[in-house]
Short mmCIF file of N, CA, C and O in Angstrom, two decimals:
data_model
loop_
_atom_site.label_atom_id
_atom_site.label_comp_id
_atom_site.label_asym_id
_atom_site.label_seq_id
_atom_site.Cartn_x
_atom_site.Cartn_y
_atom_site.Cartn_z
N MET A 291 33.85 75.84 92.89
CA MET A 291 32.96 76.17 91.80
C MET A 291 32.43 74.87 91.19
O MET A 291 33.17 73.91 90.99
N THR A 292 31.12 74.84 90.91
CA THR A 292 30.52 73.63 90.37
C THR A 292 30.63 73.61 88.86
O THR A 292 30.64 74.65 88.20
N ASP A 293 30.76 72.40 88.35
CA ASP A 293 30.82 72.25 86.89
C ASP A 293 29.40 72.17 86.35
O ASP A 293 28.64 71.27 86.71
N PHE A 294 29.06 73.11 85.50
CA PHE A 294 27.72 73.14 84.90
C PHE A 294 27.87 73.00 83.40
O PHE A 294 28.52 73.82 82.75
N ASP A 295 27.30 71.94 82.87
CA ASP A 295 27.36 71.70 81.43
C ASP A 295 25.98 71.98 80.84
O ASP A 295 25.06 71.16 80.95
N ALA A 296 25.83 73.13 80.24
CA ALA A 296 24.54 73.55 79.70
C ALA A 296 24.08 72.62 78.58
O ALA A 296 22.89 72.29 78.48
N GLU A 297 24.99 72.17 77.75
CA GLU A 297 24.65 71.28 76.64
C GLU A 297 24.07 69.96 77.16
O GLU A 297 23.06 69.46 76.64
N LEU A 298 24.68 69.43 78.20
CA LEU A 298 24.20 68.18 78.79
C LEU A 298 22.81 68.37 79.41
O LEU A 298 21.93 67.52 79.26
N GLU A 299 22.61 69.49 80.09
CA GLU A 299 21.31 69.78 80.70
C GLU A 299 20.22 69.93 79.64
O GLU A 299 19.10 69.45 79.82
N VAL A 300 20.54 70.57 78.54
CA VAL A 300 19.56 70.72 77.46
C VAL A 300 19.19 69.36 76.89
O VAL A 300 18.01 69.09 76.63
N LYS A 301 20.15 68.49 76.72
CA LYS A 301 19.87 67.14 76.21
C LYS A 301 18.94 66.39 77.16
O LYS A 301 18.01 65.72 76.73
N LYS A 302 19.21 66.52 78.47
CA LYS A 302 18.35 65.87 79.46
C LYS A 302 16.92 66.41 79.40
O LYS A 302 15.95 65.65 79.44
N LEU A 303 16.82 67.73 79.31
CA LEU A 303 15.49 68.35 79.25
C LEU A 303 14.74 67.96 77.99
O LEU A 303 13.53 67.71 78.02
N LYS A 304 15.43 67.90 76.86
CA LYS A 304 14.79 67.50 75.60
C LYS A 304 14.29 66.06 75.68
O LYS A 304 13.22 65.73 75.20
N LYS A 305 15.08 65.20 76.31
CA LYS A 305 14.67 63.80 76.46
C LYS A 305 13.43 63.70 77.36
O LYS A 305 12.50 62.96 77.07
N GLN A 306 13.43 64.48 78.45
CA GLN A 306 12.26 64.52 79.33
C GLN A 306 11.03 64.98 78.57
O GLN A 306 9.95 64.41 78.71
N THR A 307 11.18 66.02 77.78
CA THR A 307 10.06 66.57 77.02
C THR A 307 9.48 65.52 76.08
O THR A 307 8.27 65.38 75.97
N SER A 308 10.35 64.79 75.40
CA SER A 308 9.85 63.79 74.46
C SER A 308 9.13 62.64 75.15
O SER A 308 8.20 62.06 74.59
N THR A 309 9.52 62.33 76.39
CA THR A 309 8.85 61.22 77.08
C THR A 309 7.52 61.65 77.70
O THR A 309 6.62 60.82 77.83
N ILE A 310 7.39 62.91 78.08
CA ILE A 310 6.14 63.33 78.72
C ILE A 310 5.16 63.96 77.76
O ILE A 310 4.01 64.21 78.12
N ARG A 311 5.59 64.20 76.54
CA ARG A 311 4.70 64.80 75.55
C ARG A 311 3.52 63.87 75.26
O ARG A 311 3.68 62.67 75.14
N LYS A 312 2.35 64.44 75.16
CA LYS A 312 1.17 63.64 74.87
C LYS A 312 1.26 63.07 73.46
O LYS A 312 1.77 63.70 72.55
N THR A 313 0.71 61.87 73.31
CA THR A 313 0.67 61.28 71.99
C THR A 313 -0.49 61.88 71.21
O THR A 313 -1.55 62.19 71.77
N ARG A 314 -0.29 62.05 69.95
CA ARG A 314 -1.35 62.58 69.10
C ARG A 314 -2.28 61.45 68.70
O ARG A 314 -1.86 60.32 68.49
N TYR A 315 -3.53 61.79 68.55
CA TYR A 315 -4.53 60.77 68.23
C TYR A 315 -4.85 60.73 66.74
O TYR A 315 -5.77 60.06 66.33
N SER A 316 -4.10 61.44 65.93
CA SER A 316 -4.38 61.46 64.51
C SER A 316 -4.11 60.11 63.84
O SER A 316 -4.61 59.85 62.76
N LYS A 317 -3.34 59.26 64.49
CA LYS A 317 -3.05 57.96 63.92
C LYS A 317 -4.23 57.00 64.07
O LYS A 317 -4.35 56.05 63.32
N SER A 318 -5.07 57.26 65.05
CA SER A 318 -6.21 56.38 65.25
C SER A 318 -7.31 56.73 64.26
O SER A 318 -7.40 57.84 63.76
N LYS A 319 -8.15 55.77 64.00
CA LYS A 319 -9.23 55.99 63.04
C LYS A 319 -10.38 56.75 63.70
O LYS A 319 -10.69 56.57 64.86
N SER A 320 -11.01 57.57 62.90
CA SER A 320 -12.17 58.31 63.35
C SER A 320 -13.41 57.43 63.21
O SER A 320 -13.48 56.55 62.35
N ARG A 321 -14.40 57.71 64.04
CA ARG A 321 -15.67 56.99 63.90
C ARG A 321 -16.34 57.34 62.57
O ARG A 321 -17.16 56.58 62.06
N LEU A 322 -15.98 58.48 62.01
CA LEU A 322 -16.58 58.90 60.75
C LEU A 322 -15.98 58.17 59.55
O LEU A 322 -16.60 58.13 58.49
N ASP A 323 -14.80 57.60 59.71
CA ASP A 323 -14.15 56.91 58.60
C ASP A 323 -14.99 55.74 58.09
O ASP A 323 -14.91 55.39 56.92
N ARG A 324 -15.78 55.17 58.96
CA ARG A 324 -16.63 54.04 58.57
C ARG A 324 -17.65 54.46 57.50
O ARG A 324 -18.07 53.66 56.67
N TYR A 325 -18.04 55.74 57.54
CA TYR A 325 -19.04 56.26 56.60
C TYR A 325 -18.42 57.24 55.61
O TYR A 325 -19.08 58.14 55.12
N LYS A 326 -17.16 57.05 55.31
CA LYS A 326 -16.43 57.98 54.45
C LYS A 326 -17.10 58.17 53.10
O LYS A 326 -17.30 59.30 52.65
N GLY A 327 -17.45 57.08 52.45
CA GLY A 327 -18.07 57.17 51.12
C GLY A 327 -19.38 57.94 51.15
O GLY A 327 -19.61 58.82 50.31
N GLU A 328 -20.22 57.63 52.12
CA GLU A 328 -21.51 58.30 52.23
C GLU A 328 -21.35 59.78 52.55
O GLU A 328 -22.00 60.63 51.94
N LEU A 329 -20.47 60.09 53.49
CA LEU A 329 -20.28 61.48 53.88
C LEU A 329 -19.72 62.32 52.74
O LEU A 329 -20.17 63.44 52.51
N LEU A 330 -18.75 61.78 52.03
CA LEU A 330 -18.17 62.53 50.92
C LEU A 330 -19.18 62.71 49.79
O LEU A 330 -19.24 63.77 49.16
N ALA A 331 -20.00 61.68 49.54
CA ALA A 331 -21.02 61.80 48.50
C ALA A 331 -22.07 62.83 48.88
O ALA A 331 -22.48 63.66 48.05
N LEU A 332 -22.52 62.81 50.12
CA LEU A 332 -23.51 63.78 50.58
C LEU A 332 -22.94 65.20 50.55
O LEU A 332 -23.63 66.14 50.16
N SER A 333 -21.69 65.33 50.93
CA SER A 333 -21.05 66.64 50.91
C SER A 333 -20.92 67.16 49.47
O SER A 333 -21.15 68.34 49.21
N LYS A 334 -20.57 66.27 48.56
CA LYS A 334 -20.43 66.64 47.15
C LYS A 334 -21.76 67.11 46.57
O LYS A 334 -21.81 67.99 45.72
N GLU A 335 -22.85 66.53 47.06
CA GLU A 335 -24.19 66.91 46.59
C GLU A 335 -24.69 68.19 47.24
O GLU A 335 -25.76 68.67 46.91
N GLY A 336 -23.93 68.72 48.20
CA GLY A 336 -24.28 70.01 48.77
C GLY A 336 -24.80 69.99 50.19
O GLY A 336 -25.31 71.00 50.68
N SER A 337 -24.65 68.89 50.89
CA SER A 337 -25.10 68.83 52.28
C SER A 337 -24.18 69.67 53.17
O SER A 337 -22.97 69.70 52.97
N SER A 338 -24.77 70.30 54.15
CA SER A 338 -23.99 71.08 55.11
C SER A 338 -23.48 70.16 56.21
O SER A 338 -23.90 69.01 56.32
N CYS A 339 -22.60 70.69 57.02
CA CYS A 339 -22.06 69.90 58.14
C CYS A 339 -23.16 69.51 59.12
O CYS A 339 -23.16 68.42 59.66
N ALA A 340 -24.11 70.43 59.32
CA ALA A 340 -25.23 70.12 60.22
C ALA A 340 -26.08 68.99 59.67
O ALA A 340 -26.55 68.12 60.42
N GLU A 341 -26.28 68.97 58.36
CA GLU A 341 -27.05 67.89 57.74
C GLU A 341 -26.30 66.56 57.83
O GLU A 341 -26.90 65.51 58.08
N LEU A 342 -24.99 66.62 57.65
CA LEU A 342 -24.18 65.40 57.80
C LEU A 342 -24.21 64.91 59.24
O LEU A 342 -24.26 63.70 59.49
N GLN A 343 -24.22 65.84 60.17
CA GLN A 343 -24.31 65.49 61.58
C GLN A 343 -25.63 64.77 61.87
O GLN A 343 -25.65 63.76 62.57
N ARG A 344 -26.71 65.27 61.30
CA ARG A 344 -28.02 64.61 61.48
C ARG A 344 -28.04 63.24 60.81
O ARG A 344 -28.62 62.29 61.34
N TYR A 345 -27.40 63.12 59.66
CA TYR A 345 -27.31 61.82 58.99
C TYR A 345 -26.59 60.81 59.88
O TYR A 345 -27.04 59.68 60.04
N LEU A 346 -25.49 61.23 60.46
CA LEU A 346 -24.74 60.34 61.34
C LEU A 346 -25.55 59.97 62.57
O LEU A 346 -25.45 58.86 63.08
N ARG A 347 -26.37 60.90 63.02
CA ARG A 347 -27.23 60.62 64.18
C ARG A 347 -28.20 59.48 63.87
O ARG A 347 -28.49 58.67 64.75
N THR A 348 -28.67 59.40 62.62
CA THR A 348 -29.56 58.29 62.25
C THR A 348 -28.81 56.96 62.26
O THR A 348 -29.42 55.90 62.37
N LYS A 349 -27.49 57.03 62.14
CA LYS A 349 -26.65 55.83 62.18
C LYS A 349 -26.14 55.56 63.60
O LYS A 349 -25.21 54.78 63.79
N ARG A 350 -26.72 56.26 64.58
CA ARG A 350 -26.37 56.11 66.00
C ARG A 350 -24.94 56.57 66.31
O ARG A 350 -24.24 55.99 67.14
N ILE A 351 -24.51 57.61 65.60
CA ILE A 351 -23.20 58.21 65.87
C ILE A 351 -23.45 59.66 66.25
O ILE A 351 -23.92 60.46 65.45
N LYS A 352 -23.13 59.98 67.50
CA LYS A 352 -23.34 61.33 68.00
C LYS A 352 -21.98 62.05 68.03
O LYS A 352 -21.10 61.68 68.80
N VAL A 353 -21.83 63.02 67.15
CA VAL A 353 -20.59 63.80 67.09
C VAL A 353 -20.94 65.27 67.05
O VAL A 353 -22.04 65.66 66.65
N ALA A 354 -20.00 66.09 67.43
CA ALA A 354 -20.19 67.54 67.41
C ALA A 354 -20.07 68.06 65.98
O ALA A 354 -19.43 67.44 65.11
N TYR A 355 -20.66 69.22 65.76
CA TYR A 355 -20.60 69.88 64.45
C TYR A 355 -19.15 70.09 64.01
O TYR A 355 -18.80 69.84 62.86
N THR A 356 -18.31 70.53 64.95
CA THR A 356 -16.92 70.79 64.61
C THR A 356 -16.17 69.53 64.22
O THR A 356 -15.25 69.58 63.40
N THR A 357 -16.55 68.40 64.80
CA THR A 357 -15.92 67.14 64.43
C THR A 357 -16.18 66.83 62.95
O THR A 357 -15.28 66.45 62.22
N VAL A 358 -17.43 67.05 62.54
CA VAL A 358 -17.78 66.80 61.14
C VAL A 358 -17.05 67.78 60.23
O VAL A 358 -16.49 67.39 59.19
N SER A 359 -17.02 69.05 60.60
CA SER A 359 -16.37 70.04 59.73
C SER A 359 -14.87 69.81 59.64
O SER A 359 -14.29 69.93 58.55
N ARG A 360 -14.22 69.43 60.74
CA ARG A 360 -12.79 69.14 60.69
C ARG A 360 -12.50 67.89 59.88
O ARG A 360 -11.53 67.82 59.12
N TRP A 361 -13.37 66.87 60.02
CA TRP A 361 -13.20 65.65 59.26
C TRP A 361 -13.33 65.93 57.77
O TRP A 361 -12.55 65.44 56.96
N LEU A 362 -14.32 66.76 57.41
CA LEU A 362 -14.50 67.10 56.00
C LEU A 362 -13.31 67.91 55.46
O LEU A 362 -12.90 67.71 54.33
N ALA A 363 -12.80 68.82 56.27
CA ALA A 363 -11.65 69.62 55.82
C ALA A 363 -10.45 68.71 55.57
O ALA A 363 -9.67 68.96 54.65
N LYS A 364 -10.33 67.66 56.35
CA LYS A 364 -9.20 66.76 56.20
C LYS A 364 -9.39 65.79 55.04
O LYS A 364 -8.44 65.46 54.32
N HIS A 365 -10.62 65.31 54.82
CA HIS A 365 -10.86 64.27 53.83
C HIS A 365 -11.55 64.76 52.56
O HIS A 365 -11.51 64.07 51.55
N GLY A 366 -12.22 65.87 52.63
CA GLY A 366 -13.01 66.31 51.48
C GLY A 366 -12.29 67.32 50.69
O GLY A 366 -12.40 67.68 49.61
#
């Protein structure tokens, strides 16, 4: 009969999971952070996410609508 240690196997699997898990990118800065003051001011004045997206386009930053809305939800 083979010796099977379930606790040891779980520890091994947990260690494997932690090493292969993808790193989150929330620690890195967003391209929108450079324009934080402007974006928050425009949003406060009533600009929509689509209008903010167009504003960023004039600054040569092409981002999706959802990127702007998620950034605003996090910072605004």
